[in-house]
Amino acid sequence: MWEVKPEPAIKEGEYFGLVAINQSSAINGQAPISDANVENARAEVDHSGRLNGQPYVTMQMTSDGARKWAKLTKVNIKKQVAIVLDGRVYFYPTIQDEINSGKCEITGNFTMEEAEDIVNVLKSGSLPVPVKIIKAEIFE
């Protein structure tokens, strides 16, 4: 699937990353977790110093979502999950540990605007499909 945002242009024009998606956990072609499984998501700024003041996203799953998320994260530690909306990849964070509480953080080198974009996608679209990045290329 193509990434939604273009990469910084190497030459003139827009270049989009192509992400290889492994849909082995899909159920009838659908992501195992959807926006219906997200109870709340918020963009926040780190004030503890743990993330050097960077923005991050907190996400709280519904009870059904927490059960599914725990199962998904348990078998995919150190793998990436794609957050997809309308057939485009928005982000593909790496699962660090099993998440069985239904609460998690998405961290990265985000601006506040990017963190808010993640929140909007989490609240309005499909969610993770396990991915194995075989090779990410930038195509015109």
Backbone as JSON Lines, residues from 0, in Angstrom:
{"i":0,"aa":"M","n":[0.84,-1.18,0.0],"ca":[0.0,0.0,0.0],"c":[0.89,1.24,0.0]}
{"i":1,"aa":"W","n":[0.39,2.28,-0.61],"ca":[1.14,3.53,-0.67],"c":[0.95,4.33,0.62]}
{"i":2,"aa":"E","n":[2.01,5.04,1.0],"ca":[1.9,5.95,2.14],"c":[1.06,7.16,1.73]}
{"i":3,"aa":"V","n":[0.41,7.76,2.71],"ca":[-0.48,8.88,2.42],"c":[0.28,10.18,2.19]}
{"i":4,"aa":"K","n":[1.41,10.34,2.85],"ca":[2.16,11.59,2.74],"c":[3.4,11.36,1.88]}
{"i":5,"aa":"P","n":[3.71,12.32,1.03],"ca":[4.91,12.17,0.21],"c":[6.17,12.3,1.05]}
{"i":6,"aa":"E","n":[7.2,11.61,0.59],"ca":[8.51,11.72,1.22],"c":[9.11,13.06,0.82]}
{"i":7,"aa":"P","n":[10.07,13.55,1.61],"ca":[10.75,14.77,1.16],"c":[11.34,14.51,-0.22]}
{"i":8,"aa":"A","n":[11.07,15.4,-1.14],"ca":[11.48,15.19,-2.53],"c":[13.0,15.15,-2.67]}
{"i":9,"aa":"I","n":[13.45,14.13,-3.35],"ca":[14.87,14.03,-3.69],"c":[15.11,14.88,-4.94]}
{"i":10,"aa":"K","n":[14.15,14.83,-5.83],"ca":[14.16,15.64,-7.05],"c":[12.85,16.41,-7.05]}
{"i":11,"aa":"E","n":[12.6,17.09,-8.12],"ca":[11.31,17.77,-8.24],"c":[10.19,16.75,-8.29]}
{"i":12,"aa":"G","n":[9.03,17.11,-7.79],"ca":[7.89,16.21,-7.81],"c":[7.65,15.6,-6.45]}
{"i":13,"aa":"E","n":[6.6,14.77,-6.35],"ca":[6.27,14.11,-5.1],"c":[6.6,12.63,-5.2]}
{"i":14,"aa":"Y","n":[7.15,12.08,-4.13],"ca":[7.51,10.67,-4.06],"c":[6.84,10.05,-2.85]}
{"i":15,"aa":"F","n":[6.18,8.91,-3.04],"ca":[5.47,8.22,-1.97],"c":[6.13,6.89,-1.69]}
{"i":16,"aa":"G","n":[6.22,6.54,-0.39],"ca":[6.75,5.24,-0.02],"c":[5.73,4.15,-0.29]}
{"i":17,"aa":"L","n":[6.22,2.99,-0.66],"ca":[5.38,1.82,-0.87],"c":[5.68,0.84,0.26]}
{"i":18,"aa":"V","n":[4.64,0.45,1.01],"ca":[4.8,-0.4,2.19],"c":[4.23,-1.78,1.89]}
{"i":19,"aa":"A","n":[5.04,-2.82,2.12],"ca":[4.57,-4.19,1.92],"c":[3.71,-4.59,3.11]}
{"i":20,"aa":"I","n":[2.49,-5.03,2.85],"ca":[1.54,-5.38,3.9],"c":[1.34,-6.89,3.94]}
{"i":21,"aa":"N","n":[1.46,-7.45,5.13],"ca":[1.18,-8.86,5.36],"c":[-0.19,-8.92,6.02]}
{"i":22,"aa":"Q","n":[-1.18,-9.38,5.29],"ca":[-2.54,-9.38,5.81],"c":[-2.94,-10.72,6.41]}
{"i":23,"aa":"S","n":[-1.98,-11.44,6.96],"ca":[-2.27,-12.77,7.5],"c":[-3.24,-12.74,8.68]}
{"i":24,"aa":"S","n":[-3.31,-11.63,9.4],"ca":[-4.25,-11.57,10.53],"c":[-5.58,-10.95,10.14]}
{"i":25,"aa":"A","n":[-5.73,-10.6,8.86],"ca":[-7.0,-10.03,8.41],"c":[-8.11,-11.07,8.53]}
{"i":26,"aa":"I","n":[-9.29,-10.6,8.82],"ca":[-10.46,-11.47,8.95],"c":[-11.42,-11.09,7.84]}
{"i":27,"aa":"N","n":[-11.63,-12.02,6.91],"ca":[-12.47,-11.74,5.73],"c":[-12.01,-10.47,5.01]}
{"i":28,"aa":"G","n":[-10.69,-10.3,4.9],"ca":[-10.14,-9.15,4.21],"c":[-10.16,-7.86,5.0]}
{"i":29,"aa":"Q","n":[-10.63,-7.91,6.25],"ca":[-10.73,-6.71,7.09],"c":[-9.67,-6.73,8.19]}
{"i":30,"aa":"A","n":[-9.24,-5.56,8.6],"ca":[-8.29,-5.45,9.71],"c":[-8.93,-6.03,10.97]}
{"i":31,"aa":"P","n":[-8.14,-6.7,11.81],"ca":[-8.71,-7.3,13.02],"c":[-9.18,-6.27,14.04]}
{"i":32,"aa":"I","n":[-8.71,-5.03,13.91],"ca":[-9.1,-3.96,14.83],"c":[-9.5,-2.76,13.99]}
{"i":33,"aa":"S","n":[-10.58,-2.1,14.39],"ca":[-11.04,-0.93,13.65],"c":[-11.25,0.24,14.61]}
{"i":34,"aa":"D","n":[-11.7,1.36,14.06],"ca":[-11.96,2.54,14.89],"c":[-13.01,2.27,15.95]}
{"i":35,"aa":"A","n":[-13.87,1.28,15.71],"ca":[-14.9,0.93,16.71],"c":[-14.27,0.37,17.98]}
{"i":36,"aa":"N","n":[-13.03,-0.1,17.9],"ca":[-12.33,-0.66,19.05],"c":[-11.54,0.39,19.83]}
{"i":37,"aa":"V","n":[-11.53,1.62,19.34],"ca":[-10.8,2.71,20.01],"c":[-11.81,3.53,20.81]}
{"i":38,"aa":"E","n":[-11.59,3.56,22.12],"ca":[-12.47,4.34,22.99],"c":[-12.07,5.82,22.98]}
{"i":39,"aa":"N","n":[-10.75,6.07,23.0],"ca":[-10.26,7.43,23.03],"c":[-8.83,7.46,22.53]}
{"i":40,"aa":"A","n":[-8.45,8.58,21.94],"ca":[-7.07,8.82,21.52],"c":[-6.81,10.31,21.68]}
{"i":41,"aa":"R","n":[-5.59,10.63,22.13],"ca":[-5.23,12.04,22.36],"c":[-3.78,12.27,21.98]}
{"i":42,"aa":"A","n":[-3.52,13.46,21.46],"ca":[-2.15,13.9,21.22],"c":[-1.7,14.64,22.47]}
{"i":43,"aa":"E","n":[-0.52,14.3,22.94],"ca":[0.02,14.94,24.15],"c":[1.48,15.31,23.91]}
{"i":44,"aa":"V","n":[1.99,16.15,24.79],"ca":[3.41,16.51,24.75],"c":[4.06,15.99,26.01]}
{"i":45,"aa":"D","n":[5.21,15.37,25.84],"ca":[5.95,14.83,26.99],"c":[6.52,15.95,27.84]}
{"i":46,"aa":"H","n":[6.15,15.96,29.11],"ca":[6.7,16.94,30.05],"c":[7.61,16.27,31.08]}
{"i":47,"aa":"S","n":[7.75,14.94,30.97],"ca":[8.55,14.2,31.95],"c":[10.02,14.16,31.58]}
{"i":48,"aa":"G","n":[10.33,14.46,30.33],"ca":[11.71,14.34,29.87],"c":[12.01,12.98,29.27]}
{"i":49,"aa":"R","n":[11.1,12.03,29.46],"ca":[11.29,10.67,28.93],"c":[11.41,10.67,27.42]}
{"i":50,"aa":"L","n":[10.63,11.54,26.75],"ca":[10.64,11.62,25.29],"c":[11.22,12.95,24.8]}
{"i":51,"aa":"N","n":[11.99,13.59,25.66],"ca":[12.64,14.85,25.32],"c":[11.67,15.92,24.83]}
{"i":52,"aa":"G","n":[10.5,15.98,25.47],"ca":[9.53,17.01,25.13],"c":[8.77,16.8,23.84]}
{"i":53,"aa":"Q","n":[8.91,15.62,23.25],"ca":[8.26,15.33,21.97],"c":[6.77,15.03,22.13]}
{"i":54,"aa":"P","n":[5.98,15.36,21.12],"ca":[4.57,14.94,21.12],"c":[4.46,13.42,20.97]}
{"i":55,"aa":"Y","n":[3.4,12.86,21.5],"ca":[3.1,11.44,21.35],"c":[1.6,11.26,21.41]}
{"i":56,"aa":"V","n":[1.14,10.07,21.14],"ca":[-0.29,9.77,21.11],"c":[-0.61,8.72,22.15]}
{"i":57,"aa":"T","n":[-1.66,8.95,22.92],"ca":[-2.15,7.91,23.83],"c":[-3.44,7.36,23.23]}
{"i":58,"aa":"M","n":[-3.65,6.07,23.43],"ca":[-4.82,5.42,22.88],"c":[-5.41,4.49,23.93]}
{"i":59,"aa":"Q","n":[-6.72,4.55,24.11],"ca":[-7.45,3.66,25.03],"c":[-8.43,2.85,24.19]}
{"i":60,"aa":"M","n":[-8.33,1.53,24.3],"ca":[-9.21,0.64,23.55],"c":[-10.47,0.33,24.37]}
{"i":61,"aa":"T","n":[-11.52,-0.07,23.68],"ca":[-12.71,-0.59,24.35],"c":[-12.33,-1.94,24.96]}
{"i":62,"aa":"S","n":[-13.19,-2.54,25.76],"ca":[-12.85,-3.84,26.36],"c":[-12.65,-4.9,25.27]}
{"i":63,"aa":"D","n":[-13.5,-4.91,24.24],"ca":[-13.32,-5.85,23.13],"c":[-12.04,-5.53,22.37]}
{"i":64,"aa":"G","n":[-11.78,-4.25,22.14],"ca":[-10.56,-3.83,21.47],"c":[-9.32,-4.2,22.26]}
{"i":65,"aa":"A","n":[-9.37,-4.04,23.58],"ca":[-8.23,-4.39,24.44],"c":[-7.91,-5.88,24.34]}
{"i":66,"aa":"R","n":[-8.94,-6.71,24.31],"ca":[-8.73,-8.16,24.18],"c":[-8.06,-8.49,22.84]}
{"i":67,"aa":"K","n":[-8.57,-7.89,21.75],"ca":[-8.0,-8.13,20.42],"c":[-6.58,-7.58,20.32]}
{"i":68,"aa":"W","n":[-6.38,-6.38,20.88],"ca":[-5.07,-5.71,20.84],"c":[-4.03,-6.52,21.59]}
{"i":69,"aa":"A","n":[-4.41,-7.08,22.75],"ca":[-3.48,-7.9,23.53],"c":[-3.04,-9.11,22.72]}
{"i":70,"aa":"K","n":[-3.99,-9.77,22.08],"ca":[-3.68,-10.95,21.26],"c":[-2.78,-10.57,20.09]}
{"i":71,"aa":"L","n":[-3.11,-9.47,19.41],"ca":[-2.34,-9.01,18.26],"c":[-0.93,-8.6,18.64]}
{"i":72,"aa":"T","n":[-0.8,-7.84,19.74],"ca":[0.54,-7.37,20.13],"c":[1.4,-8.49,20.68]}
{"i":73,"aa":"K","n":[0.8,-9.47,21.33],"ca":[1.56,-10.58,21.91],"c":[2.34,-11.35,20.85]}
{"i":74,"aa":"V","n":[1.73,-11.56,19.72],"ca":[2.38,-12.37,18.67],"c":[3.15,-11.53,17.65]}
{"i":75,"aa":"N","n":[3.18,-10.21,17.85],"ca":[3.85,-9.34,16.88],"c":[4.87,-8.4,17.51]}
{"i":76,"aa":"I","n":[5.44,-8.78,18.66],"ca":[6.46,-7.94,19.31],"c":[7.64,-7.75,18.37]}
{"i":77,"aa":"K","n":[8.1,-6.51,18.28],"ca":[9.2,-6.07,17.43],"c":[8.84,-6.07,15.95]}
{"i":78,"aa":"K","n":[7.55,-6.23,15.65],"ca":[7.06,-6.11,14.28],"c":[6.26,-4.82,14.19]}
{"i":79,"aa":"Q","n":[5.99,-4.42,12.99],"ca":[5.26,-3.18,12.79],"c":[3.8,-3.46,12.48]}
{"i":80,"aa":"V","n":[2.95,-2.5,12.81],"ca":[1.55,-2.56,12.43],"c":[1.26,-1.31,11.59]}
{"i":81,"aa":"A","n":[0.47,-1.5,10.57],"ca":[0.12,-0.37,9.71],"c":[-1.19,0.22,10.17]}
{"i":82,"aa":"I","n":[-1.23,1.52,10.26],"ca":[-2.47,2.23,10.53],"c":[-2.92,2.77,9.19]}
{"i":83,"aa":"V","n":[-4.04,2.21,8.7],"ca":[-4.49,2.42,7.33],"c":[-5.87,3.06,7.32]}
{"i":84,"aa":"L","n":[-6.06,4.02,6.44],"ca":[-7.36,4.63,6.23],"c":[-7.53,4.82,4.73]}
{"i":85,"aa":"D","n":[-8.65,4.35,4.21],"ca":[-8.96,4.47,2.79],"c":[-7.84,3.92,1.89]}
{"i":86,"aa":"G","n":[-7.28,2.79,2.31],"ca":[-6.27,2.12,1.49],"c":[-4.91,2.79,1.45]}
{"i":87,"aa":"R","n":[-4.66,3.75,2.33],"ca":[-3.37,4.44,2.39],"c":[-2.76,4.27,3.77]}
{"i":88,"aa":"V","n":[-1.46,4.05,3.83],"ca":[-0.75,3.85,5.08],"c":[-0.39,5.21,5.68]}
{"i":89,"aa":"Y","n":[-0.87,5.45,6.89],"ca":[-0.56,6.69,7.59],"c":[0.71,6.54,8.42]}
{"i":90,"aa":"F","n":[0.81,5.44,9.16],"ca":[1.95,5.2,10.04],"c":[2.13,3.7,10.17]}
{"i":91,"aa":"Y","n":[3.32,3.28,10.56],"ca":[3.53,1.87,10.86],"c":[4.52,1.74,12.02]}
{"i":92,"aa":"P","n":[3.99,2.02,13.23],"ca":[4.83,1.92,14.43],"c":[5.21,0.48,14.75]}
{"i":93,"aa":"T","n":[6.28,0.32,15.51],"ca":[6.76,-0.99,15.93],"c":[6.2,-1.32,17.3]}
{"i":94,"aa":"I","n":[5.68,-2.53,17.46],"ca":[5.16,-3.0,18.75],"c":[6.36,-3.33,19.64]}
{"i":95,"aa":"Q","n":[6.44,-2.68,20.8],"ca":[7.56,-2.9,21.71],"c":[7.31,-4.05,22.68]}
{"i":96,"aa":"D","n":[6.09,-4.2,23.16],"ca":[5.73,-5.23,24.14],"c":[4.27,-5.6,23.96]}
{"i":97,"aa":"E","n":[3.88,-6.71,24.58],"ca":[2.46,-7.06,24.61],"c":[1.72,-5.96,25.36]}
{"i":98,"aa":"I","n":[0.59,-5.56,24.83],"ca":[-0.21,-4.5,25.44],"c":[-1.53,-5.11,25.85]}
{"i":99,"aa":"N","n":[-1.65,-5.48,27.13],"ca":[-2.87,-6.16,27.57],"c":[-3.78,-5.28,28.42]}
{"i":100,"aa":"S","n":[-3.41,-4.03,28.62],"ca":[-4.25,-3.14,29.42],"c":[-5.26,-2.37,28.57]}
{"i":101,"aa":"G","n":[-5.05,-2.38,27.26],"ca":[-5.92,-1.58,26.39],"c":[-5.46,-0.15,26.27]}
{"i":102,"aa":"K","n":[-4.4,0.22,27.01],"ca":[-3.84,1.57,26.94],"c":[-2.46,1.47,26.3]}
{"i":103,"aa":"C","n":[-2.18,2.37,25.38],"ca":[-0.84,2.35,24.8],"c":[-0.46,3.74,24.31]}
{"i":104,"aa":"E","n":[0.81,3.88,23.97],"ca":[1.35,5.12,23.44],"c":[1.96,4.83,22.08]}
{"i":105,"aa":"I","n":[1.81,5.79,21.2],"ca":[2.5,5.73,19.92],"c":[3.5,6.88,19.95]}
{"i":106,"aa":"T","n":[4.77,6.52,19.88],"ca":[5.82,7.53,19.95],"c":[6.61,7.52,18.65]}
{"i":107,"aa":"G","n":[7.27,8.6,18.41],"ca":[8.1,8.75,17.22],"c":[8.59,10.17,17.18]}
{"i":108,"aa":"N","n":[9.18,10.53,16.13],"ca":[9.69,11.89,15.99],"c":[8.6,12.74,15.33]}
{"i":109,"aa":"F","n":[7.48,12.92,16.05],"ca":[6.31,13.61,15.51],"c":[6.34,15.09,15.84]}
{"i":110,"aa":"T","n":[5.73,15.86,14.96],"ca":[5.34,17.22,15.32],"c":[3.98,17.08,15.99]}
{"i":111,"aa":"M","n":[3.5,18.14,16.62],"ca":[2.17,18.09,17.23],"c":[1.11,17.88,16.16]}
{"i":112,"aa":"E","n":[1.28,18.49,15.0],"ca":[0.33,18.32,13.9],"c":[0.28,16.85,13.45]}
{"i":113,"aa":"E","n":[1.43,16.2,13.36],"ca":[1.45,14.79,12.98],"c":[0.79,13.92,14.04]}
{"i":114,"aa":"A","n":[1.03,14.23,15.32],"ca":[0.39,13.48,16.4],"c":[-1.13,13.64,16.33]}
{"i":115,"aa":"E","n":[-1.6,14.84,16.04],"ca":[-3.03,15.07,15.9],"c":[-3.59,14.35,14.69]}
{"i":116,"aa":"D","n":[-2.81,14.24,13.61],"ca":[-3.23,13.46,12.45],"c":[-3.41,11.99,12.82]}
{"i":117,"aa":"I","n":[-2.5,11.45,13.63],"ca":[-2.62,10.06,14.08],"c":[-3.91,9.88,14.86]}
{"i":118,"aa":"V","n":[-4.19,10.81,15.77],"ca":[-5.43,10.75,16.56],"c":[-6.65,10.74,15.64]}
{"i":119,"aa":"N","n":[-6.66,11.6,14.65],"ca":[-7.8,11.67,13.74],"c":[-7.97,10.36,12.97]}
{"i":120,"aa":"V","n":[-6.89,9.75,12.55],"ca":[-6.97,8.47,11.84],"c":[-7.47,7.38,12.78]}
{"i":121,"aa":"L","n":[-6.96,7.36,14.02],"ca":[-7.4,6.35,14.98],"c":[-8.88,6.45,15.28]}
{"i":122,"aa":"K","n":[-9.39,7.65,15.27],"ca":[-10.8,7.86,15.6],"c":[-11.72,7.7,14.39]}
{"i":123,"aa":"S","n":[-11.15,7.65,13.19],"ca":[-12.04,7.68,12.02],"c":[-11.79,6.63,10.97]}
{"i":124,"aa":"G","n":[-10.94,5.66,11.23],"ca":[-10.69,4.73,10.14],"c":[-10.25,3.37,10.59]}
{"i":125,"aa":"S","n":[-9.82,2.58,9.63],"ca":[-9.31,1.26,9.91],"c":[-8.04,1.38,10.72]}
{"i":126,"aa":"L","n":[-7.68,0.29,11.37],"ca":[-6.51,0.34,12.23],"c":[-5.46,-0.66,11.81]}
{"i":127,"aa":"P","n":[-4.75,-1.24,12.75],"ca":[-3.56,-1.98,12.39],"c":[-3.8,-3.27,11.6]}
{"i":128,"aa":"V","n":[-2.96,-3.45,10.64],"ca":[-2.81,-4.71,9.93],"c":[-1.33,-5.02,10.12]}
{"i":129,"aa":"P","n":[-0.98,-6.2,10.66],"ca":[0.44,-6.46,10.84],"c":[1.19,-6.32,9.53]}
{"i":130,"aa":"V","n":[2.35,-5.71,9.61],"ca":[3.14,-5.54,8.41],"c":[4.55,-6.02,8.61]}
{"i":131,"aa":"K","n":[5.09,-6.5,7.58],"ca":[6.5,-6.82,7.55],"c":[7.05,-5.98,6.42]}
{"i":132,"aa":"I","n":[7.89,-5.03,6.75],"ca":[8.45,-4.18,5.72],"c":[9.55,-4.98,5.03]}
{"i":133,"aa":"I","n":[9.25,-5.38,3.83],"ca":[10.21,-6.16,3.08],"c":[11.23,-5.19,2.48]}
{"i":134,"aa":"K","n":[10.72,-4.18,1.84],"ca":[11.58,-3.15,1.3],"c":[10.71,-1.94,1.04]}
{"i":135,"aa":"A","n":[11.11,-0.82,1.56],"ca":[10.35,0.41,1.32],"c":[11.11,1.2,0.27]}
{"i":136,"aa":"E","n":[10.48,1.47,-0.83],"ca":[11.08,2.22,-1.92],"c":[10.29,3.51,-2.08]}
{"i":137,"aa":"I","n":[10.92,4.48,-2.63],"ca":[10.26,5.73,-2.95],"c":[10.07,5.76,-4.46]}
{"i":138,"aa":"F","n":[8.8,5.89,-4.86],"ca":[8.48,5.91,-6.29],"c":[7.8,7.22,-6.63]}
{"i":139,"aa":"E","n":[7.94,7.61,-7.85],"ca":[7.31,8.85,-8.32],"c":[5.87,8.58,-8.67]}
